[in-house]
PDB file of C-alpha atoms and ligand atoms in Angstrom:
ATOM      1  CA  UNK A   1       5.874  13.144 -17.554  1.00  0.00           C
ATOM      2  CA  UNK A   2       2.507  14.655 -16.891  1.00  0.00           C
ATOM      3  CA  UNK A   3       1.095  15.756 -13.849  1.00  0.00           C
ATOM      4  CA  UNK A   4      -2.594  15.555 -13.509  1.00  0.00           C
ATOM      5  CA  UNK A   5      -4.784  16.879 -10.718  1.00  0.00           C
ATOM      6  CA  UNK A   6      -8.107  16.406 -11.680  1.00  0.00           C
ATOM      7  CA  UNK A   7      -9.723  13.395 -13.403  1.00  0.00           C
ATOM      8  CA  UNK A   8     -10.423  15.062 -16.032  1.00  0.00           C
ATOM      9  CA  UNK A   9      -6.979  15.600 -17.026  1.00  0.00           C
ATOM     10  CA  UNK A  10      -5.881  12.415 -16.448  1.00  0.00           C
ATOM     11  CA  UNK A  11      -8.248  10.849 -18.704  1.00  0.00           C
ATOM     12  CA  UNK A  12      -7.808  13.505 -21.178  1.00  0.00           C
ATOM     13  CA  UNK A  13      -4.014  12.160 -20.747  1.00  0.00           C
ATOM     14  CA  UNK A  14      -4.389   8.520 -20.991  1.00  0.00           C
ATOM     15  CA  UNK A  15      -7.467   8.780 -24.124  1.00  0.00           C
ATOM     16  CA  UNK A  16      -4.428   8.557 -26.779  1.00  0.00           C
ATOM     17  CA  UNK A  17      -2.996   5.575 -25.333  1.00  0.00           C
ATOM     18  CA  UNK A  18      -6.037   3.604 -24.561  1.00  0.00           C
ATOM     19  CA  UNK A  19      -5.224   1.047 -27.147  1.00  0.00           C
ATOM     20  CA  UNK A  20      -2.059  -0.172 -25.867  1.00  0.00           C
ATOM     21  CA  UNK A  21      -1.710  -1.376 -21.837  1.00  0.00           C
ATOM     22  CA  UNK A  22      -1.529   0.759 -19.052  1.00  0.00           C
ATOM     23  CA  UNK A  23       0.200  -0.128 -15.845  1.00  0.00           C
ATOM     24  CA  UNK A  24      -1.485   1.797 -12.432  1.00  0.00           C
ATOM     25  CA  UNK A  25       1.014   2.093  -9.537  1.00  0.00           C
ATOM     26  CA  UNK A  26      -0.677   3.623  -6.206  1.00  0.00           C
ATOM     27  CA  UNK A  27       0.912   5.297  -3.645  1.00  0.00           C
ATOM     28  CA  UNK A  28       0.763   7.629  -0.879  1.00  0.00           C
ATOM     29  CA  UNK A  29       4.170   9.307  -2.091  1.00  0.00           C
ATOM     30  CA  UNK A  30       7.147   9.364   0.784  1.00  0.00           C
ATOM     31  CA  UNK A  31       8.684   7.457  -2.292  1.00  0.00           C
ATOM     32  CA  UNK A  32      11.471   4.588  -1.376  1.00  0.00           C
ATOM     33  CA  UNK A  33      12.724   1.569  -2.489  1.00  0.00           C
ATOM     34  CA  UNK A  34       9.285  -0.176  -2.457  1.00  0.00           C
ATOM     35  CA  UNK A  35       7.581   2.097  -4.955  1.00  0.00           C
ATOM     36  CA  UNK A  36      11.243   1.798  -6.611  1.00  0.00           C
ATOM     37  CA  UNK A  37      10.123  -1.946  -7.576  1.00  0.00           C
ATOM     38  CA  UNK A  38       7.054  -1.713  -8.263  1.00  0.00           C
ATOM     39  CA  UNK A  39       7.102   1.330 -10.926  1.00  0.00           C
ATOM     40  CA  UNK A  40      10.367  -0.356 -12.383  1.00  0.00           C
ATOM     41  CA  UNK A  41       8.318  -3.460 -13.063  1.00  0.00           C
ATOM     42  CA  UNK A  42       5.126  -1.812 -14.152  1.00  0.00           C
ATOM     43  CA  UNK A  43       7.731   0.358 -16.709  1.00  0.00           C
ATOM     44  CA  UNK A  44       8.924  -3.406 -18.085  1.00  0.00           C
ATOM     45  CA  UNK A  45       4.993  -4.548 -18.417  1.00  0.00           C
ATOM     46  CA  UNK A  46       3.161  -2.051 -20.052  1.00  0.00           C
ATOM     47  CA  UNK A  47       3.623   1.024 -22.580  1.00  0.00           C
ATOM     48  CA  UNK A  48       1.811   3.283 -20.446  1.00  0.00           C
ATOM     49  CA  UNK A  49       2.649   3.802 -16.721  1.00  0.00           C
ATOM     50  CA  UNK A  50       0.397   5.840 -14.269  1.00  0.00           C
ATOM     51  CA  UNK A  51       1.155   6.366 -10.820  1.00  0.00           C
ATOM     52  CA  UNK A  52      -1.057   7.993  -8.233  1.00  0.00           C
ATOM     53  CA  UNK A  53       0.103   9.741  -5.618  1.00  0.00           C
ATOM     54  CA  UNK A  54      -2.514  10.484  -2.862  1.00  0.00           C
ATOM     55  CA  UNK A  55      -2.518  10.525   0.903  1.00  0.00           C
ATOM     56  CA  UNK A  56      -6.160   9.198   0.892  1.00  0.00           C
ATOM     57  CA  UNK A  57      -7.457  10.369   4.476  1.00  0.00           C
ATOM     58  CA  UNK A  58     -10.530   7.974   4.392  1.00  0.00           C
ATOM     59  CA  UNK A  59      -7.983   5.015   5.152  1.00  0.00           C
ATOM     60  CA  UNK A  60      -6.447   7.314   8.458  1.00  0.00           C
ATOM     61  CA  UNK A  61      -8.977   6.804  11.547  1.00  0.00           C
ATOM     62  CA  UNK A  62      -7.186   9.279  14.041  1.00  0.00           C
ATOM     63  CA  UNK A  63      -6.135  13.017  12.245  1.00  0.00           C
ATOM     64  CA  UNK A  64      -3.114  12.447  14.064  1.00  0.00           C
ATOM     65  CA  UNK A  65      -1.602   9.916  11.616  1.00  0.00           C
ATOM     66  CA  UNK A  66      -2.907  11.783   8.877  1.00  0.00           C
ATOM     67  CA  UNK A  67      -1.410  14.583  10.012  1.00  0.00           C
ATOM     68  CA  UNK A  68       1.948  12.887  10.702  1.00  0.00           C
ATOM     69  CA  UNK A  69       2.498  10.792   7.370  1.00  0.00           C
ATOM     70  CA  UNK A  70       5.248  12.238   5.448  1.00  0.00           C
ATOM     71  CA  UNK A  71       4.583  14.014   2.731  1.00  0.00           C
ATOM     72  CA  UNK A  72       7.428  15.629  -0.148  1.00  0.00           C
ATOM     73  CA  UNK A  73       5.716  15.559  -3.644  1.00  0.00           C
ATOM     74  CA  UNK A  74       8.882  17.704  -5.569  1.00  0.00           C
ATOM     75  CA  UNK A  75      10.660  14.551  -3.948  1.00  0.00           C
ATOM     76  CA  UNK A  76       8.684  11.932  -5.135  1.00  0.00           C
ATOM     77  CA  UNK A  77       7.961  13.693  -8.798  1.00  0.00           C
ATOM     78  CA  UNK A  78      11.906  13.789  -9.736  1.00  0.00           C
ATOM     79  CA  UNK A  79      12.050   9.780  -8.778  1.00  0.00           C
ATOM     80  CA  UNK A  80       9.036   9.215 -10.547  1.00  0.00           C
ATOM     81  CA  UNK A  81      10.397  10.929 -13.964  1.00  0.00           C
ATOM     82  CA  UNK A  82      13.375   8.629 -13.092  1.00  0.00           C
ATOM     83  CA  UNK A  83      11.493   5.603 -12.805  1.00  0.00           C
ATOM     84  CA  UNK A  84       9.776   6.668 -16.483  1.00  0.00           C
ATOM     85  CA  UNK A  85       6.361   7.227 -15.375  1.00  0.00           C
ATOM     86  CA  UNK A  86       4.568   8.419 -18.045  1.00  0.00           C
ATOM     87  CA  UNK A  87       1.048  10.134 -15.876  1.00  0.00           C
ATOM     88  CA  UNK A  88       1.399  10.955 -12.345  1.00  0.00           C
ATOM     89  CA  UNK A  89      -2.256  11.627 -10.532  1.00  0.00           C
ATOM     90  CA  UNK A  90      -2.033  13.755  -7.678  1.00  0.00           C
ATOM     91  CA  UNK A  91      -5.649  15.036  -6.814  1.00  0.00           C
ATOM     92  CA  UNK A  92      -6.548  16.503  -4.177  1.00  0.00           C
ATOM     93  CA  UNK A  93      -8.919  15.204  -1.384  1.00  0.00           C
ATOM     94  CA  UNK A  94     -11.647  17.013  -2.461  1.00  0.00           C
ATOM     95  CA  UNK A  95     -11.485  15.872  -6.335  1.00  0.00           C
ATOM     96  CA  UNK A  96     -11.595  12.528  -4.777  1.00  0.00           C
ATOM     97  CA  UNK A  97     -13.948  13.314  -1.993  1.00  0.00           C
ATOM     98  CA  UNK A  98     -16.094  15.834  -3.307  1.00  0.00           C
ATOM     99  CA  UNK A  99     -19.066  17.571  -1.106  1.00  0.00           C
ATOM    100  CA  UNK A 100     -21.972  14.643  -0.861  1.00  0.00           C
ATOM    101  CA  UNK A 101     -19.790  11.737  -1.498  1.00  0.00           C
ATOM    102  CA  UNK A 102     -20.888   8.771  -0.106  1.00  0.00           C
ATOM    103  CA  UNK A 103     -20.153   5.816  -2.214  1.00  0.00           C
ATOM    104  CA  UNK A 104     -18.186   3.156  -0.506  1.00  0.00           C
ATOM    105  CA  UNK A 105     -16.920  -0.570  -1.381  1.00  0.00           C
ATOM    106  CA  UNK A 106     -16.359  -2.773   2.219  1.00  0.00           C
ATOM    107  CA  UNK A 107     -14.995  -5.980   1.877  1.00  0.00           C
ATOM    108  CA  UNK A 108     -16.803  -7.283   4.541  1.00  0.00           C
ATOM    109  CA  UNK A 109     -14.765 -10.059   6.536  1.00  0.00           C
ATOM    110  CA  UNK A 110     -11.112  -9.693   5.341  1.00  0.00           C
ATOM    111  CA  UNK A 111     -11.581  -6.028   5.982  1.00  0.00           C
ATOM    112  CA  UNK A 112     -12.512  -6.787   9.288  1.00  0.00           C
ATOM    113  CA  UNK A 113      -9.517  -8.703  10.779  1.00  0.00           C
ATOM    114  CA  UNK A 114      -6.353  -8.176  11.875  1.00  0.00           C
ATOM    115  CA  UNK A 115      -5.338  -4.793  10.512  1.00  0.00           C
ATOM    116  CA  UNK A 116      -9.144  -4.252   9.928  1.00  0.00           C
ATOM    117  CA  UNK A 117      -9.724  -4.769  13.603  1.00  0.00           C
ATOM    118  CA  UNK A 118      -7.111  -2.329  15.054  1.00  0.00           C
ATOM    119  CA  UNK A 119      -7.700   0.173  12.470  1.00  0.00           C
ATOM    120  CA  UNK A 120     -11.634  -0.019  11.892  1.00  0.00           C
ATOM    121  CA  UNK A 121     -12.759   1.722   8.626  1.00  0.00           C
ATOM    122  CA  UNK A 122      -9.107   1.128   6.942  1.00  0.00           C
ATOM    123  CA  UNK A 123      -9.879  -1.550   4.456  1.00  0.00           C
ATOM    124  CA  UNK A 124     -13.259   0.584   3.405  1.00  0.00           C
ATOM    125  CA  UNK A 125     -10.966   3.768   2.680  1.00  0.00           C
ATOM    126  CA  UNK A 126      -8.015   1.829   0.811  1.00  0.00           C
ATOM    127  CA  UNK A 127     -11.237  -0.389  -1.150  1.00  0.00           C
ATOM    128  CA  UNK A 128     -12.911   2.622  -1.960  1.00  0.00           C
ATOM    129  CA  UNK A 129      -9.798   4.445  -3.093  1.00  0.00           C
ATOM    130  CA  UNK A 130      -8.079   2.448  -5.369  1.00  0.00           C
ATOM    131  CA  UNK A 131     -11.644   1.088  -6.908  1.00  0.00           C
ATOM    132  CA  UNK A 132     -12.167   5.254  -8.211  1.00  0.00           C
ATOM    133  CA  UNK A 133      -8.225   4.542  -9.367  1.00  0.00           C
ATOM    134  CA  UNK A 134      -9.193   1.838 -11.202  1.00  0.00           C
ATOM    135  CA  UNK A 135     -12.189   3.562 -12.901  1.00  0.00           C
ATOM    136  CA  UNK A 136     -10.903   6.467 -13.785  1.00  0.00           C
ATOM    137  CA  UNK A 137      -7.475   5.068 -14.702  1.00  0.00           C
ATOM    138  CA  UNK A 138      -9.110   2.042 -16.241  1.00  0.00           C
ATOM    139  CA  UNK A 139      -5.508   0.092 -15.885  1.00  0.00           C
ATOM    140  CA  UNK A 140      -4.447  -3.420 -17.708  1.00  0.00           C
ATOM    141  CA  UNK A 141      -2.520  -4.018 -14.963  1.00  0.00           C
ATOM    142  CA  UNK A 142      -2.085  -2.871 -11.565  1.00  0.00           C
ATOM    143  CA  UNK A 143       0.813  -3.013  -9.173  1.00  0.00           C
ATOM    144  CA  UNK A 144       1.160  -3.882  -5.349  1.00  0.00           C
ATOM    145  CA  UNK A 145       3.471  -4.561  -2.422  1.00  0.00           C
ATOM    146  CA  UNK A 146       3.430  -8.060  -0.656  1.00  0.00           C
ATOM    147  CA  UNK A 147       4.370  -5.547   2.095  1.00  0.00           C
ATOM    148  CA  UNK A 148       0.429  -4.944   2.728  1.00  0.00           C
ATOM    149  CA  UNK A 149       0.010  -8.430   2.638  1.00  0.00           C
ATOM    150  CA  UNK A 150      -4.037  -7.720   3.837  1.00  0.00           C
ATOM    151  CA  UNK A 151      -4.330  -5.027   1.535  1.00  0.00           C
ATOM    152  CA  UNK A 152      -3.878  -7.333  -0.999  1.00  0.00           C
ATOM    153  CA  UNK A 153      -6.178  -9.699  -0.376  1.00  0.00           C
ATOM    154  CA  UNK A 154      -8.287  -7.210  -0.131  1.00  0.00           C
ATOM    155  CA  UNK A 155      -8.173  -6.073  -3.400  1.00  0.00           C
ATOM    156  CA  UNK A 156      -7.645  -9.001  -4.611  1.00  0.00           C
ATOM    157  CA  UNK A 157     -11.419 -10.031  -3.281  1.00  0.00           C
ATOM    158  CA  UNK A 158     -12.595  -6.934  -4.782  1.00  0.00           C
ATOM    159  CA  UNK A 159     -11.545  -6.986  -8.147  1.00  0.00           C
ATOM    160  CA  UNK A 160     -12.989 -10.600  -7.695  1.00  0.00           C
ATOM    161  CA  UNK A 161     -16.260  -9.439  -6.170  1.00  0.00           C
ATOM    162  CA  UNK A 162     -17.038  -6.854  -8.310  1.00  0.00           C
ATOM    163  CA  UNK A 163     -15.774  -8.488 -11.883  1.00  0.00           C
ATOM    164  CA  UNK A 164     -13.315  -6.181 -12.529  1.00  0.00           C
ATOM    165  CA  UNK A 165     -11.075  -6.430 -15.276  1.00  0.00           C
ATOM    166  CA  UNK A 166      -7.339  -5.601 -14.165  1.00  0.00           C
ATOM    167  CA  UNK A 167      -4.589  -7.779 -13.849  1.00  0.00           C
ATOM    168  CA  UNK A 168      -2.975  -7.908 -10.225  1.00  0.00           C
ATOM    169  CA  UNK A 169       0.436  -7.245 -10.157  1.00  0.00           C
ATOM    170  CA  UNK A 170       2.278  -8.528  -6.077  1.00  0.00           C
ATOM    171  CA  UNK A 171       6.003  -7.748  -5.881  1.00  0.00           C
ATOM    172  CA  UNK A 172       7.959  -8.763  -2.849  1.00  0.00           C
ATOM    173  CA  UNK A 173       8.569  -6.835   0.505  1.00  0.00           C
ATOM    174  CA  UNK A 174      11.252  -4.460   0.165  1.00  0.00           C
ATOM    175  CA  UNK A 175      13.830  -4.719   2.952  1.00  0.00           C
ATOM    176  CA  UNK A 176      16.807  -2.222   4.231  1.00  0.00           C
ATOM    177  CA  UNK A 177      19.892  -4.350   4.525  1.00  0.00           C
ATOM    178  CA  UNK A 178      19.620  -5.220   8.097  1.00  0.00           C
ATOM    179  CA  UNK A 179      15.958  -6.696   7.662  1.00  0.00           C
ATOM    180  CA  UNK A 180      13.451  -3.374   8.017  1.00  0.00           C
ATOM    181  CA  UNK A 181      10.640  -3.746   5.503  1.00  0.00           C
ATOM    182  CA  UNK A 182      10.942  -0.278   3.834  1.00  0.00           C
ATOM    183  CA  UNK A 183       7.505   2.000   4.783  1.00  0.00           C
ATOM    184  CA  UNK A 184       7.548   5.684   4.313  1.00  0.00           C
ATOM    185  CA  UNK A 185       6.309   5.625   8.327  1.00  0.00           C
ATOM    186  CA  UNK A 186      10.067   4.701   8.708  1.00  0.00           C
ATOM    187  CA  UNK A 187      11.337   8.047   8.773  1.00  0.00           C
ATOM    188  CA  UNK A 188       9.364   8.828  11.629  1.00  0.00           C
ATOM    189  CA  UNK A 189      11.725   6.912  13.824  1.00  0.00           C
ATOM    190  CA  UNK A 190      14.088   7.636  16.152  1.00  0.00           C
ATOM    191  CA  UNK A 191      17.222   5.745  15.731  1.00  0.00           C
ATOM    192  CA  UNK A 192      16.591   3.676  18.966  1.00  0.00           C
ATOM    193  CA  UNK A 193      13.191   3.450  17.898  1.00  0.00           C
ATOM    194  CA  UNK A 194      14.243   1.945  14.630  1.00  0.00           C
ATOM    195  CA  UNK A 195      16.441   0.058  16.918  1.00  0.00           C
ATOM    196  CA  UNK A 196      13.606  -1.612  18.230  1.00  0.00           C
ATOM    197  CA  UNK A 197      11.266  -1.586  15.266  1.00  0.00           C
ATOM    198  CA  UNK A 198      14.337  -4.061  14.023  1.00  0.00           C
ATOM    199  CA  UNK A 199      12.364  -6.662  16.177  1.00  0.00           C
ATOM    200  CA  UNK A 200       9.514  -7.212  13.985  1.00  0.00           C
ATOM    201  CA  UNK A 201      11.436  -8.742  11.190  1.00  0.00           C
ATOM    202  CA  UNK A 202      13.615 -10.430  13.332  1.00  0.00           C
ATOM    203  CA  UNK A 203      10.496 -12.616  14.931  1.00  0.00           C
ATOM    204  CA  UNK A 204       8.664 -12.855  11.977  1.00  0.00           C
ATOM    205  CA  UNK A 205      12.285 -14.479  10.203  1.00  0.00           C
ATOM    206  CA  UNK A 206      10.960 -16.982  12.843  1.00  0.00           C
ATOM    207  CA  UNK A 207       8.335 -18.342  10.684  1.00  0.00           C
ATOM    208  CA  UNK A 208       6.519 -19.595  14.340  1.00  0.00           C
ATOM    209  CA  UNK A 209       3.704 -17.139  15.708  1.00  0.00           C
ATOM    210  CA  UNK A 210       4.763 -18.265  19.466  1.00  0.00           C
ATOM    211  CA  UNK A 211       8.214 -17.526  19.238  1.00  0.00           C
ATOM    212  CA  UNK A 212       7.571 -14.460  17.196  1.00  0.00           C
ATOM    213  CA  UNK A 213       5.392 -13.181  19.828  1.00  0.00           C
ATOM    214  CA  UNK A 214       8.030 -14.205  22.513  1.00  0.00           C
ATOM    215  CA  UNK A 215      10.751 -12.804  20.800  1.00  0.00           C
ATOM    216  CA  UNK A 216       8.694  -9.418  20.254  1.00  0.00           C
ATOM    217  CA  UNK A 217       7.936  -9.377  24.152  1.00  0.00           C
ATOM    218  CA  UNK A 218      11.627  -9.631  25.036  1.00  0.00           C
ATOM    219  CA  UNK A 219      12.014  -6.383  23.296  1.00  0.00           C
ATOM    220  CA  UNK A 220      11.537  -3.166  25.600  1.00  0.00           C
ATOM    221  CA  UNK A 221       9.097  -0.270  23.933  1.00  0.00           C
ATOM    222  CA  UNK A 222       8.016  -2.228  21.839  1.00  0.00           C
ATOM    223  CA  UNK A 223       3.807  -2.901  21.894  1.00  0.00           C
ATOM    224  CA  UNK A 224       2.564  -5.799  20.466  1.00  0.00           C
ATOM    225  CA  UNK A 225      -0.473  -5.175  18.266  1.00  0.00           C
ATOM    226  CA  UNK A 226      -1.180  -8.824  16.926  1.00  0.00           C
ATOM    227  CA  UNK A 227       0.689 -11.591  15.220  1.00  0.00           C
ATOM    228  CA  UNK A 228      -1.013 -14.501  13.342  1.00  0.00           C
ATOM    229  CA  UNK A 229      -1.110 -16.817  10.549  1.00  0.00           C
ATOM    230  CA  UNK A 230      -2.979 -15.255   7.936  1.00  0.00           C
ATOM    231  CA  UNK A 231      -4.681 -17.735   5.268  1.00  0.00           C
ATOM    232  CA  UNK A 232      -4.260 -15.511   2.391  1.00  0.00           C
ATOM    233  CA  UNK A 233      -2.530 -16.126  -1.162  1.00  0.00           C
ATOM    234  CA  UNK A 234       0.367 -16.919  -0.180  1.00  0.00           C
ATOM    235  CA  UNK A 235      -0.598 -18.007   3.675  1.00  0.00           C
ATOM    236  CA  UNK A 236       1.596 -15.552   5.481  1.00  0.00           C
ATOM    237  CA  UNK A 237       2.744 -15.060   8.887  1.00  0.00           C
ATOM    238  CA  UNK A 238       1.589 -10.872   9.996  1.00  0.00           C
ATOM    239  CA  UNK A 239       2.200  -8.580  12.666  1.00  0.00           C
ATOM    240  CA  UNK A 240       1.773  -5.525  13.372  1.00  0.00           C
ATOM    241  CA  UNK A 241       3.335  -3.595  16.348  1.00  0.00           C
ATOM    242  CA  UNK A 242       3.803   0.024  17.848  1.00  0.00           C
ATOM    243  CA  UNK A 243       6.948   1.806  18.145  1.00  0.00           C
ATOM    244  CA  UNK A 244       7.089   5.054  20.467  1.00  0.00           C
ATOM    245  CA  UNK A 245       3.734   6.910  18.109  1.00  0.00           C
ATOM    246  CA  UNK A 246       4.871   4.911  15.043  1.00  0.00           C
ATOM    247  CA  UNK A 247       2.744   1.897  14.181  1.00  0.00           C
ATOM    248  CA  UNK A 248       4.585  -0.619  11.432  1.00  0.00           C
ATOM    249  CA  UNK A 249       3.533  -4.344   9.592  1.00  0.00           C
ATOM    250  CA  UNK A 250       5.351  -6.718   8.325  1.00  0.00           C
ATOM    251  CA  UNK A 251       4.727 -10.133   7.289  1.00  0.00           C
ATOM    252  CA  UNK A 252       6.761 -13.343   5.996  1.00  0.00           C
ATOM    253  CA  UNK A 253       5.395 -15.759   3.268  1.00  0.00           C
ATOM    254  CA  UNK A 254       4.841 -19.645   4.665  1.00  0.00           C
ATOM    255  CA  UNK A 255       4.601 -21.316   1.921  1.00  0.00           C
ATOM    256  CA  UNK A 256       6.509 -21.363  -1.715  1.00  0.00           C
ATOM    257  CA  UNK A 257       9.211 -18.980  -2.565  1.00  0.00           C
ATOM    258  CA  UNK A 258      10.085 -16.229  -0.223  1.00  0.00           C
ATOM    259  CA  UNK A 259      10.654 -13.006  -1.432  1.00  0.00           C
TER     260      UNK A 259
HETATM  261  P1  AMP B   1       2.038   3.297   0.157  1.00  0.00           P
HETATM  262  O1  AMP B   1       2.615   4.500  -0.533  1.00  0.00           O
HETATM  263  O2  AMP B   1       2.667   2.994   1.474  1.00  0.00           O
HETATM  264  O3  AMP B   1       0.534   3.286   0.167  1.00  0.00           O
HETATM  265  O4  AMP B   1       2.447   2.066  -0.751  1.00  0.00           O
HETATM  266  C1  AMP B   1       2.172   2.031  -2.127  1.00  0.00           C
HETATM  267  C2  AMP B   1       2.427   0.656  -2.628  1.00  0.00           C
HETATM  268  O5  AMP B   1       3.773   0.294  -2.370  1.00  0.00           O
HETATM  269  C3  AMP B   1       1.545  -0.393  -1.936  1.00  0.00           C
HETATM  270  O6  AMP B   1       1.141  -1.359  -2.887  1.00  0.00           O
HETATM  271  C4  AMP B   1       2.478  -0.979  -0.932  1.00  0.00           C
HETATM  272  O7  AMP B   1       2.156  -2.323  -0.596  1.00  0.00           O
HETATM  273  C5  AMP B   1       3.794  -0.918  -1.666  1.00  0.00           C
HETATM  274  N1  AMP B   1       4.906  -0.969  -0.722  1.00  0.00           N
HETATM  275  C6  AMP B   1       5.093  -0.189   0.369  1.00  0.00           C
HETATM  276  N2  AMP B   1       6.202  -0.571   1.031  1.00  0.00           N
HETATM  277  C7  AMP B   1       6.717  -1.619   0.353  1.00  0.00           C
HETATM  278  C8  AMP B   1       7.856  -2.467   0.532  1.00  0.00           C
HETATM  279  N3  AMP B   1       8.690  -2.318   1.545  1.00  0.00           N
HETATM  280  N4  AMP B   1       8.060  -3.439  -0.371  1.00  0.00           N
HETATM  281  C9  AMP B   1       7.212  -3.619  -1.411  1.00  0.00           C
HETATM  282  N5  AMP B   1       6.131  -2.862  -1.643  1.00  0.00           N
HETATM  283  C10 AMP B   1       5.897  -1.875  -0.769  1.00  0.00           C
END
C-alpha cells in the first residue's frame, strides 16, 4: 500500500494502472465499520482502490469541531492495508488549499437545506473537496455512505451538473447492534450521552416525522436540530440532533428496500 501526500505522487501512483478501473473511497479517517463497507466493496469492484483520508476544514464552520474531530492516521493506515487498499491520499490542508485558492463548486439549493441550513458553507466544502478528489484521482467508480444521505445527493447533483464521468457507488448506513449509525463523532460521547444519542434511531425506526419529533422531545439532553422528509433518491426520513457538544444525523429510507 502506498501512501501519497501530494498530488503529484498520487498520480505518479495511479499512471500505471490507468487502464484498468479505479475505485475512490473518501474519508475523514476515525476509520469504523462504515468505511469497513465501503472499501470492502470498492476492493470487490475495481482493480485499483484509492482511499483518501483528509479532515477537509472547508466543510467545519466553527474551529471548534475541527479541532475536536478525531483524528489517528497509524490507526486508520493498518485497517486500510487490511481492507487491501492499494493508494491511500493523505495531503495536507495546504496541498489541497494552497495560498490563493479560491475555486469553489456550490450546489445551490440542496446545499442549502436541512444540514446546509444549520451548517452554512458545509455542502460548498464537501462539493469542492471531493470534486479535486475526483480530478486528481480521476476514479471509475466512487464510493459513499447512505449515512450522509444529503451529502449524497449532493454529489450526486454535481457529478450530474458538471458531466462528470464517475460511477456513484451508495452503501447502506452502518449500525452498532443496538441501532447507533456508526460516525467517527461517536467516540466523542459520554456513555449517557450515547445513551441518549440512542434516541435518534429509535424515532427515526418510526418512519413518521411527528412521532419522531415527539419521541426525540421525550428524551432529556437531547436538542432537536430538524427532522423532515427529504425528497431525495431514495426519499428518506433525516434528522439531525445535538448531544451534550456532539452533533449526529441519521436518516431512514421510505421507500424500497431498507438497508
Ligand atoms: P467520513 O469519514 O465521516 O467523511 O465518511 C466517509 C464516508 O463513509 C462517507 O461516504 C460517509 O457517508 C460514509 N459513512 C460514514 N459513516 C457511515 C455509516 N455508519 N454507514 C455507512 N457509511 C458511512
Amino acid at each position: 500500500m502506498k501512501v501519497c501526500r501530494t498530488i503529484e505522487e498520487v498520480r505518479a501512483a495511479l499512471e500505471p494502472f490507468r487502464a484498468g478501473t479505479i475505485g475512490l473511497v473518501p474519508t475523514m479517517g476515525s476509520l469504523h465499520d462504515g468505511h469497513h463497507a465501503l472499501l470492502h466493496t470498492a476492493r470487490e469492484e475495481n482493480e485499483t482502490v484509492v482511499m483518501s483520508l483528509f479532515v477537509n476544514p472547508a466543510q467545519f464552520a466553527e474551529t471548534g469541531d475541527l479541532a475536536r474531530y478525531p483524528r489517528d492516521e497509524e490507526r486508520d493506515l493498518g485497517l486500510a492495508r487490511g481492507d487491501g487498499v492499494d493508494v491511500v491520499f493523505a495531503p495536507s490542508v495546504d496541498e489541497m488549499y494552497p495560498p490563493g485558492f479560491q475555486t469553489w463548486v456550490d450546489v445551490t439549493e440542496l446545499g442549502s437545506i436541512l444540514e446546509g441550513q444549520f451548517r452554512p458553507g458545509h455542502f460548498r466544502g464537501v462539493a469542492t473537496v471531493v470534486l479535486k478528489l475526483f480530478t486528481i484521482v480521476r476514479p471509475t467508480r466512487a464510493y459513499f455512505g447512505q449515512k450522509d444521505a444529503q451529502q449524497v445527493e449532493v454529489i450526486r447533483t454535481m457529478i450530474r451538473d458538471l458531466a462528470f464521468e464517475v460511477e456513484l457507488r451508495v452503501l447502506p448506513t452502518a449500525r452498532d447492534v443496538d441501532g447507533l449509525a456508526l460516525s467517527s463523532r461517536n467516540s466523542l460521547l459520554t456513555p449517557g450521552e450515547r445513551g441518549r444519542a440512542l434516541g435518534l434511531p429509535r424515532a427515526l425506526a418510526t418512519r413518521d416525522r411527528e412521532l419522531a419529533l415527539a419521541r426525540l422531545h421525550a428524551v432529556d439532553g437531547l436538542e432537536v436540530d430538524y427532522v423532515e422528509v427529504a425528497d431525495f433518491d431514495p426519499p428518506v426520513l433525516a434528522g439531525a440532533v445535538r448531544v451534550g457538544s456532539t452533533r449526529l444525523i441519521d436518516n431512514v429510507v421510505l421507500e424500497g428496500d431498507e438497508e
